[in-house]
Short mmCIF file of C-alpha atoms in Angstrom, two decimals:
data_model
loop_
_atom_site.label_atom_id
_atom_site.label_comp_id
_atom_site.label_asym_id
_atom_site.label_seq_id
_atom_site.Cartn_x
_atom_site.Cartn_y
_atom_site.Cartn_z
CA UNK A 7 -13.62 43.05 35.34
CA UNK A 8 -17.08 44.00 37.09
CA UNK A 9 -14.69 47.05 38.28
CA UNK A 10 -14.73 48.47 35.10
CA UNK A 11 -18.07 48.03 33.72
CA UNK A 12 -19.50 49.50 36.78
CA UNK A 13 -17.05 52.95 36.56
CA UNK A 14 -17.90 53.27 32.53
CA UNK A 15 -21.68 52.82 33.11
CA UNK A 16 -21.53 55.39 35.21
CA UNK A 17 -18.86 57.44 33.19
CA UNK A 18 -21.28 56.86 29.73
CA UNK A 19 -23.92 59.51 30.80
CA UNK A 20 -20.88 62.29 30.91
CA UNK A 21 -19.35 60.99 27.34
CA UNK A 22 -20.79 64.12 25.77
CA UNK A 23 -19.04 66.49 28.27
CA UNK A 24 -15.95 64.48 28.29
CA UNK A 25 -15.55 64.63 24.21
CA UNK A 26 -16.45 68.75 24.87
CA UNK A 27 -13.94 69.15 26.41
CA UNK A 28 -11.19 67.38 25.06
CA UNK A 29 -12.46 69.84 21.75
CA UNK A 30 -12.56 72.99 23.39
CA UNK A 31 -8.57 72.25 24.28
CA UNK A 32 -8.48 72.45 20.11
CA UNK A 33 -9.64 70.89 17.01
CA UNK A 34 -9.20 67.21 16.85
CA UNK A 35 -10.47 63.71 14.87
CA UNK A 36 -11.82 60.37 16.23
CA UNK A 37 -8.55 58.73 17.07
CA UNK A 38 -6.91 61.46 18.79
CA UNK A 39 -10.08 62.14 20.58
CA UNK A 40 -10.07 58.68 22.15
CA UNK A 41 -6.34 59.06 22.47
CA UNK A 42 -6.58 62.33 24.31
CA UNK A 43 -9.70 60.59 26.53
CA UNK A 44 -7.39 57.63 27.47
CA UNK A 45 -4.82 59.98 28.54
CA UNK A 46 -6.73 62.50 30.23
CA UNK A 47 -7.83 59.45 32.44
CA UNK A 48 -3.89 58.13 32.75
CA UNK A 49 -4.69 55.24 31.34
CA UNK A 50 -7.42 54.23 33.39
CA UNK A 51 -10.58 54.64 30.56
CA UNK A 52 -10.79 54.00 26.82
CA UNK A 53 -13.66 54.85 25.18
CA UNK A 54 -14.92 52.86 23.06
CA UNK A 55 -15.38 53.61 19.08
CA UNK A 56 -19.14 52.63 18.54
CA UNK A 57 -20.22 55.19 21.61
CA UNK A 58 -17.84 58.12 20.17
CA UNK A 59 -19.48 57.73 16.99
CA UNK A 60 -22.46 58.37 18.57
CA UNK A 61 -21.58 60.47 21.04
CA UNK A 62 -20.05 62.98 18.28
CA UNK A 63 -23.29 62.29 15.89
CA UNK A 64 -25.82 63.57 18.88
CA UNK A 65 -23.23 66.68 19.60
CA UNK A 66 -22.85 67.61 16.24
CA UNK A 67 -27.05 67.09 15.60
CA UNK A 68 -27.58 69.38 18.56
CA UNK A 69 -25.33 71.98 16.83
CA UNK A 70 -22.49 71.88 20.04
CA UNK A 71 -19.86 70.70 17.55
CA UNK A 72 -19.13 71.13 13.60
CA UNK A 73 -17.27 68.86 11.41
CA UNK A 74 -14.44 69.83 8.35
CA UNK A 75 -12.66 67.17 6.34
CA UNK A 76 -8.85 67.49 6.56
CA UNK A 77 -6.65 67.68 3.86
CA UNK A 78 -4.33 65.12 4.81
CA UNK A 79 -2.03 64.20 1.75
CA UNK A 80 -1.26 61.00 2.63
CA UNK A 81 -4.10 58.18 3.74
CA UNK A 82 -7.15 58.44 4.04
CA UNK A 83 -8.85 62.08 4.97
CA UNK A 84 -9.71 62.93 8.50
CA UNK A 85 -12.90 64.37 10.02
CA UNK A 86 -12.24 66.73 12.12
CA UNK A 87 -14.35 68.67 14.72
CA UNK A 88 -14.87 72.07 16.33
CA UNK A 89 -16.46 72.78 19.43
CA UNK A 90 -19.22 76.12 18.33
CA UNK A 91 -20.38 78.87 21.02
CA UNK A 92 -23.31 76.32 21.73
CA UNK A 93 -20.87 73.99 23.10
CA UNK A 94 -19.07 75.91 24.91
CA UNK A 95 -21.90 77.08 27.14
CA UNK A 96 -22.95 73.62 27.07
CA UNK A 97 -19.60 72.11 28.34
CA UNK A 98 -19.55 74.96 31.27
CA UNK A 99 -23.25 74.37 32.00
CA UNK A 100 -22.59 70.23 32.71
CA UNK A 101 -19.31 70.86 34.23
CA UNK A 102 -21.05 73.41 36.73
CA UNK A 103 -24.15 70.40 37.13
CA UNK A 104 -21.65 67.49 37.78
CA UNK A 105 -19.85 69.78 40.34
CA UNK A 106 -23.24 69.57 42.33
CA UNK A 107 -24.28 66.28 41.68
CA UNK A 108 -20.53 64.91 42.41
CA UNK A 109 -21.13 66.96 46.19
CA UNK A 110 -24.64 65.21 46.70
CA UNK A 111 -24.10 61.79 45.52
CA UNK A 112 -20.49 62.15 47.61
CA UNK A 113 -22.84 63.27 50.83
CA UNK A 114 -25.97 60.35 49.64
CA UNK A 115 -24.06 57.14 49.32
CA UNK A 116 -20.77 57.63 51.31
CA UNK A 117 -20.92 56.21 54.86
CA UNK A 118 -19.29 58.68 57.57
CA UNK A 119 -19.06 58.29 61.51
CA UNK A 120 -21.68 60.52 62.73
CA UNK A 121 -19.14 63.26 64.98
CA UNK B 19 -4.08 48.94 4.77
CA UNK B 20 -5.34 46.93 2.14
CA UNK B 21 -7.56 45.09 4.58
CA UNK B 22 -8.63 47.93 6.41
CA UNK B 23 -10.07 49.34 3.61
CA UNK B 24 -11.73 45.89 2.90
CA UNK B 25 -13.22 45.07 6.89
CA UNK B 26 -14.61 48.82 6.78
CA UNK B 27 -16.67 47.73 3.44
CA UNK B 28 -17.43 44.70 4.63
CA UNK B 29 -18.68 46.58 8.10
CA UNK B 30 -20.91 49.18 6.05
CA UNK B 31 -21.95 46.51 3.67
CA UNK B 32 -25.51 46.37 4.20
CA UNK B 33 -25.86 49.85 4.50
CA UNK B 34 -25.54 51.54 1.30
CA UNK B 35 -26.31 54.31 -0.90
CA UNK B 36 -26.38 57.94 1.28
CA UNK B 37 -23.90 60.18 1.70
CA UNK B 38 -24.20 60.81 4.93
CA UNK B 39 -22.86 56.96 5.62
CA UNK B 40 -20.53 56.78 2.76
CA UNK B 41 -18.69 59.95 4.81
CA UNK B 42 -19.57 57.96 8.45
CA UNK B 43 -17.23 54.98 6.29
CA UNK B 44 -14.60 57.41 5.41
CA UNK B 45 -14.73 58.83 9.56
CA UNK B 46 -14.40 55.05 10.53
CA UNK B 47 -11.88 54.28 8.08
CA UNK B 48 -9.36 56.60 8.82
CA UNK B 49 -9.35 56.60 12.42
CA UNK B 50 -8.81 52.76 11.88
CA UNK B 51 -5.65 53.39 10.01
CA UNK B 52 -4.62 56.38 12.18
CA UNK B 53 -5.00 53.68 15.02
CA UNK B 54 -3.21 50.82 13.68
CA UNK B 55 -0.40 53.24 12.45
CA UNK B 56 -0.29 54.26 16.24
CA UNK B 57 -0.01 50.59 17.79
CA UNK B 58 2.75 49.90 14.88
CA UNK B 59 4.68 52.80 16.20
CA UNK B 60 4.38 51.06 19.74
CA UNK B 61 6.44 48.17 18.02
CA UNK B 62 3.49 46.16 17.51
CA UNK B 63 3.48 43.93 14.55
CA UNK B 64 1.20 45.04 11.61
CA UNK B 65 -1.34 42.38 11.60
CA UNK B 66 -1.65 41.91 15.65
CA UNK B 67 -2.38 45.85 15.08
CA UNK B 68 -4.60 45.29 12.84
CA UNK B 69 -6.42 42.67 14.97
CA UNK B 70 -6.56 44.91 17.68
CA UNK B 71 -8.16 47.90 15.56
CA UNK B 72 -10.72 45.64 14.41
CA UNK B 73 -12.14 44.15 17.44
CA UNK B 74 -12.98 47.28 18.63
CA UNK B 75 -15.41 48.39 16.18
CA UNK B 76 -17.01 44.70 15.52
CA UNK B 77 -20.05 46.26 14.11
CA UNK B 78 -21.17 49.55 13.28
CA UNK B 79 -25.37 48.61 13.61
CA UNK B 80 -25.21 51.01 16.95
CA UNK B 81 -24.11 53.98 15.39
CA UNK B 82 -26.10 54.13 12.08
CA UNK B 83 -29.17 54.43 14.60
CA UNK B 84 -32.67 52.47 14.14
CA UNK B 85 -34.97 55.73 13.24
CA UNK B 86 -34.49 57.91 10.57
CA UNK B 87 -36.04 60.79 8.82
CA UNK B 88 -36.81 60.34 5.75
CA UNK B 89 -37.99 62.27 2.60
CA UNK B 90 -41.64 60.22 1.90
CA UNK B 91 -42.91 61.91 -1.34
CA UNK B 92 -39.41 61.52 -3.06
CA UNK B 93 -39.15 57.65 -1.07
CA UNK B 94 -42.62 56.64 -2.08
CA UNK B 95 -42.38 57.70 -5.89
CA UNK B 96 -38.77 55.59 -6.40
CA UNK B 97 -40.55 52.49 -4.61
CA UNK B 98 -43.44 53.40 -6.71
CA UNK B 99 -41.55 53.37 -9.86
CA UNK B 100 -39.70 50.56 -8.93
CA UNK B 101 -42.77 48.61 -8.37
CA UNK B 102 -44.47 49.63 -11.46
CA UNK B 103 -41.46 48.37 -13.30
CA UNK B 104 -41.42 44.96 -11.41
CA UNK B 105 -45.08 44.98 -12.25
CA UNK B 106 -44.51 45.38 -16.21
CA UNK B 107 -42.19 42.63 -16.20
CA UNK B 108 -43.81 40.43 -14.40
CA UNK B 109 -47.03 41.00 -17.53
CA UNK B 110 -44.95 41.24 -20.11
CA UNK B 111 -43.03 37.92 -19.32
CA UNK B 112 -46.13 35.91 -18.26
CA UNK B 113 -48.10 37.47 -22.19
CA UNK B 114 -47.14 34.12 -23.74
CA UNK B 115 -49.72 32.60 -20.80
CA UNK B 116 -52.89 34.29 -22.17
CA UNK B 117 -53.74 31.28 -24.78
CA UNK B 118 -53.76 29.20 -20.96
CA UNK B 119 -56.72 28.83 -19.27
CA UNK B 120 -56.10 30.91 -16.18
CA UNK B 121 -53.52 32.61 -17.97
CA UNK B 122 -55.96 35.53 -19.31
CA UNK B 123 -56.80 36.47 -15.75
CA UNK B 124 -53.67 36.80 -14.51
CA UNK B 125 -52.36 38.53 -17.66
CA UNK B 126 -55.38 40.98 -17.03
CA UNK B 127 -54.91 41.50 -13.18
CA UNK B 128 -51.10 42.32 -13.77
CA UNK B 129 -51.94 44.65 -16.11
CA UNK B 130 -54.17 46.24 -13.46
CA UNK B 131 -51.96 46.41 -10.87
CA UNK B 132 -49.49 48.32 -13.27
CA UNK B 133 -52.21 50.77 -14.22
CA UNK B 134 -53.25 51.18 -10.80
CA UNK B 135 -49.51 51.62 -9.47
CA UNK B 136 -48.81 53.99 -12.57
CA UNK B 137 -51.58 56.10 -11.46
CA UNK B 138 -50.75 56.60 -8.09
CA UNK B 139 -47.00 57.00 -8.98
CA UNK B 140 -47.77 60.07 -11.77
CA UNK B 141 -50.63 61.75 -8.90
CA UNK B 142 -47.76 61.78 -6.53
CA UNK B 143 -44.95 63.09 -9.54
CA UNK B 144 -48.06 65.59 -10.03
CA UNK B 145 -48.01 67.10 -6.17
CA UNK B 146 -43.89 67.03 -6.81
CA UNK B 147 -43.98 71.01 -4.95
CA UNK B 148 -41.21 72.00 -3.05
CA UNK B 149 -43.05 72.30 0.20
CA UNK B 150 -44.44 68.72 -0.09
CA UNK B 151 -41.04 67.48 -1.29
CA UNK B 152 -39.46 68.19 2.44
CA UNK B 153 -42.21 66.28 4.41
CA UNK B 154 -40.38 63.99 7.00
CA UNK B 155 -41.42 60.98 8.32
CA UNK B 156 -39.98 58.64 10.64
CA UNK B 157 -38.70 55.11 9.79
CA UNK B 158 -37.36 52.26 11.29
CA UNK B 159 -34.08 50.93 9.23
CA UNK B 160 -33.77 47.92 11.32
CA UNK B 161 -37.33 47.17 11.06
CA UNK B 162 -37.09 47.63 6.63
CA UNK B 163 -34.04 45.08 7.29
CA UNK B 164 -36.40 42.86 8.82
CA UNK B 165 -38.99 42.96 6.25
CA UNK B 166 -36.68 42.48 3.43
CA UNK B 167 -35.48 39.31 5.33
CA UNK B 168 -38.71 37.65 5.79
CA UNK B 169 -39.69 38.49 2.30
CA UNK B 170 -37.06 36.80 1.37
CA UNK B 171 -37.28 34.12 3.94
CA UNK B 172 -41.42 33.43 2.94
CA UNK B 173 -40.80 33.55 -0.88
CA UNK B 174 -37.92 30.53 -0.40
CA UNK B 175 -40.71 29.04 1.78
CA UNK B 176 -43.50 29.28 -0.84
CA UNK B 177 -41.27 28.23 -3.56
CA UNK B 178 -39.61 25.52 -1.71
CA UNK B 179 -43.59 24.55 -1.28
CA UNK B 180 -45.20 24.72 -5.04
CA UNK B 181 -42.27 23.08 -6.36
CA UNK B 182 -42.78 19.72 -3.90
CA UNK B 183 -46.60 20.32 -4.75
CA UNK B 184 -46.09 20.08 -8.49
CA UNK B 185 -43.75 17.51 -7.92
CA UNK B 186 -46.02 15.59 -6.52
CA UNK B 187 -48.95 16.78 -8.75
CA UNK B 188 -47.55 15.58 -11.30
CA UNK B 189 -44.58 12.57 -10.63
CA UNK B 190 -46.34 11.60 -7.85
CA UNK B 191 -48.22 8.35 -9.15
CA UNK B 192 -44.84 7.88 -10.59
CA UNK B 193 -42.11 7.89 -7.74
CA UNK B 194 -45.15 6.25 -5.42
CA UNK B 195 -46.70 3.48 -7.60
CA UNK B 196 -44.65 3.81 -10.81
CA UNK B 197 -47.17 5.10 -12.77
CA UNK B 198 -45.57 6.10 -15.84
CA UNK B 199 -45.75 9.89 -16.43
CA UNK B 200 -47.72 10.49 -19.65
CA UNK B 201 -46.25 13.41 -21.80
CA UNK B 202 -48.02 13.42 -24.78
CA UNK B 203 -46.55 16.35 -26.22
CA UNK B 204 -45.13 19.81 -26.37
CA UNK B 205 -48.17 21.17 -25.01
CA UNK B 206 -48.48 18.58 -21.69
CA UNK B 207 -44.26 19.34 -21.36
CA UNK B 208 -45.21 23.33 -21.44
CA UNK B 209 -47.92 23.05 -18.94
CA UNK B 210 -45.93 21.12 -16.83
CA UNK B 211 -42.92 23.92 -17.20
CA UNK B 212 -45.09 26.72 -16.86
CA UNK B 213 -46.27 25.10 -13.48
CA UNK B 214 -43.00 25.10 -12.22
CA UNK B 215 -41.55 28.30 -13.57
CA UNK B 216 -44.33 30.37 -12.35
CA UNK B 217 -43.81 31.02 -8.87
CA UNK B 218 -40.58 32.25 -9.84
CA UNK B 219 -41.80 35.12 -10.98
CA UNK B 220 -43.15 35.94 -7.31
CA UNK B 221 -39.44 36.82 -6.56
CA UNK B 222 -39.93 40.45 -8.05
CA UNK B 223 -42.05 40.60 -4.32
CA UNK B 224 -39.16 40.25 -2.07
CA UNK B 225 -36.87 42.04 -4.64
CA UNK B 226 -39.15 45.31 -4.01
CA UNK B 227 -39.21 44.95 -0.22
CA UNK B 228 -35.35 44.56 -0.43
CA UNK B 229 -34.98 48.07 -1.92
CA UNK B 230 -36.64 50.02 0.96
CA UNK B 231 -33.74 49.96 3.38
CA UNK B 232 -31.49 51.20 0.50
CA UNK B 233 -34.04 53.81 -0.04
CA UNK B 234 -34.85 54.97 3.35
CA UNK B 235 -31.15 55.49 3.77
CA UNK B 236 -30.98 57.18 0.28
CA UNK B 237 -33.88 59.93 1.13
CA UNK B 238 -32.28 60.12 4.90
CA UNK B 239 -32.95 63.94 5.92
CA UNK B 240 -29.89 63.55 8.53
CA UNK B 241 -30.78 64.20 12.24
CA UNK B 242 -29.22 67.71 11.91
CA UNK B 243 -30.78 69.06 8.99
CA UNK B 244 -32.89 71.90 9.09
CA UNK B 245 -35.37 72.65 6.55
CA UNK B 246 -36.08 75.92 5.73
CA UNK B 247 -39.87 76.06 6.06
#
């Protein structure tokens, strides 16, 4: 149990990038999102609903995604979202940053056998 | 779906009246019944589904957000108006008190309090420009929750507390030392009522405070609006 809260604390400061880019693969709602998210990760991490409503509120408020309603005929109508230019750039920019910090942290905390 | 529909109102309950939210209800609801008709494709039965969709969004406080921008000048005016109206109530139902003693003064003081709240209300209809109208200013929607609970929590309290203090005031002798209560006519029996229906009319006071949280979410600018300047 204290597996898993330790990997998602660390995993919630990248939901942003992880939402980007399950959007710039296409289009896609809340549900599928998360779906997409859990299998992306085989299995391994669901997100949550309360963060990816917030998650996709602070995107969408920094202009890095754009919502349209559906037009579903049956049930009730999705909300759907678009990844824009913005957050495209934004998605490379934080892929590019976790690259680095992924090398460091890898160097900072893991113990190795000096040669 | 029935009861989807129903745990999503129940969920958004307390927050009500601005569009934004109504659509953030319409998000939530939908991926709720896009979930549940996942897990019943699974082969899970339609209720444990439903069970399961549910505890995963037990509350939706986190993603309606504390601060908000709000619109003041259109804010303050509705609360304005709102008060004022509370206000003439509150002097036209306690008229029938000016042939009281203390009645005239609080007759009188009512009626000031509307005046001075009507003023206020038509300088601020009066500066009603379109550059003013756009102002922003921050508020705290948890914090107006918390006011409108304590208003309503102190007005039980001071209710709770005349009405034992009249009761005593006046049955006192009675319950204590079996005094017999003297009413010696319609006029003791109205001054006696009057005592005890008064403070009642200190409930338009927590009913104002328990519009601003509907209001700040009414005159919510939305985190990504831009205003063209």
């Amino acid at each position: 149990m204290s597996d898993s809260s330790i990997s998602s604390d660390i995993i919630r400061g990248h939901i942003d990038t992880i939402i980007l880019r399950v959007l710039c693969d296409g289009d896609n709602y809340g549900y599928e999102i998360i779906k997409a998210i859990f299998k992306n990760s085989d299995g391994r991490y669901e997100l949550k609903e309360p963060s990816l409503y917030t998650s996709l509120k602070r995107l969408e408020s920094h202009k890095l995604i754009a919502s349209y309603w559906g037009d579903e005929s049956q049930g009730g109508r999705r909300k759907y979202y678009q990844v824009t230019e913005a957050g495209r750039e934004a998605y490379e920019k934080a892929l590019a940053s976790w690259k680095v910090a992924k090398e460091l942290i890898d160097h900072l905390i893991e113990r190795r056998e000096e040669v | 779906m029935e009861s989807l529909q129903h745990y999503v109102d129940q969920l958004f309950q307390k927050y009500r009246g601005s569009k934004q939210i109504e659509e953030l209800k319409w998000e939530v609801l939908s991926n709720l019944e896009a979930k549940v008709a996942d897990l019943v494709a699974d082969g899970l039965p339609l209720d444990e589904a439903m069970k399961k969709a549910k505890a995963n969004l037990p509350s939706i406080d986190s993603i309606v957000g504390e601060c908000r921008k709000v619109y003041i000048v259109p804010f303050v005016q509705e609360l304005l108006q709102l008060g004022l109206l509370y206000g003439l109530i509150a002097w036209i139902v306690t008229m029938p008190l000016r042939i009281w003693g203390m009645g005239i003064y609080l007759s009188y003081s009512l009626f000031a309090i509307c005046i001075l709240i009507g003023i206020v209300y038509l300088i601020l209809l009066g500066i009603n420009r379109p550059d003013s109208s756009h102002h922003l200013t921050s508020m705290n929607v948890r914090f107006a929750f918390l006011l409108r609970k304590t208003g309503w929590m102190l007005w039980a309290l001071y209710f709770v507390g005349t009405f034992i203090f009249t009761t005593a005031l006046y049955f006192g002798s009675n319950l204590w030392f079996s005094t017999p209560v003297k009413l010696t006519g319609p006029y003791q029996f109205a001054t006696i009522a009057v005592t005890y229906a008064l403070p009642l009319l200190s409930i338009l006071i927590p009913l104002w405070l328990h519009a601003i949280p509907r209001l700040i979410l009414k005159y919510d600018a939305g985190e990504g609006d831009v205003i063209a300047k």
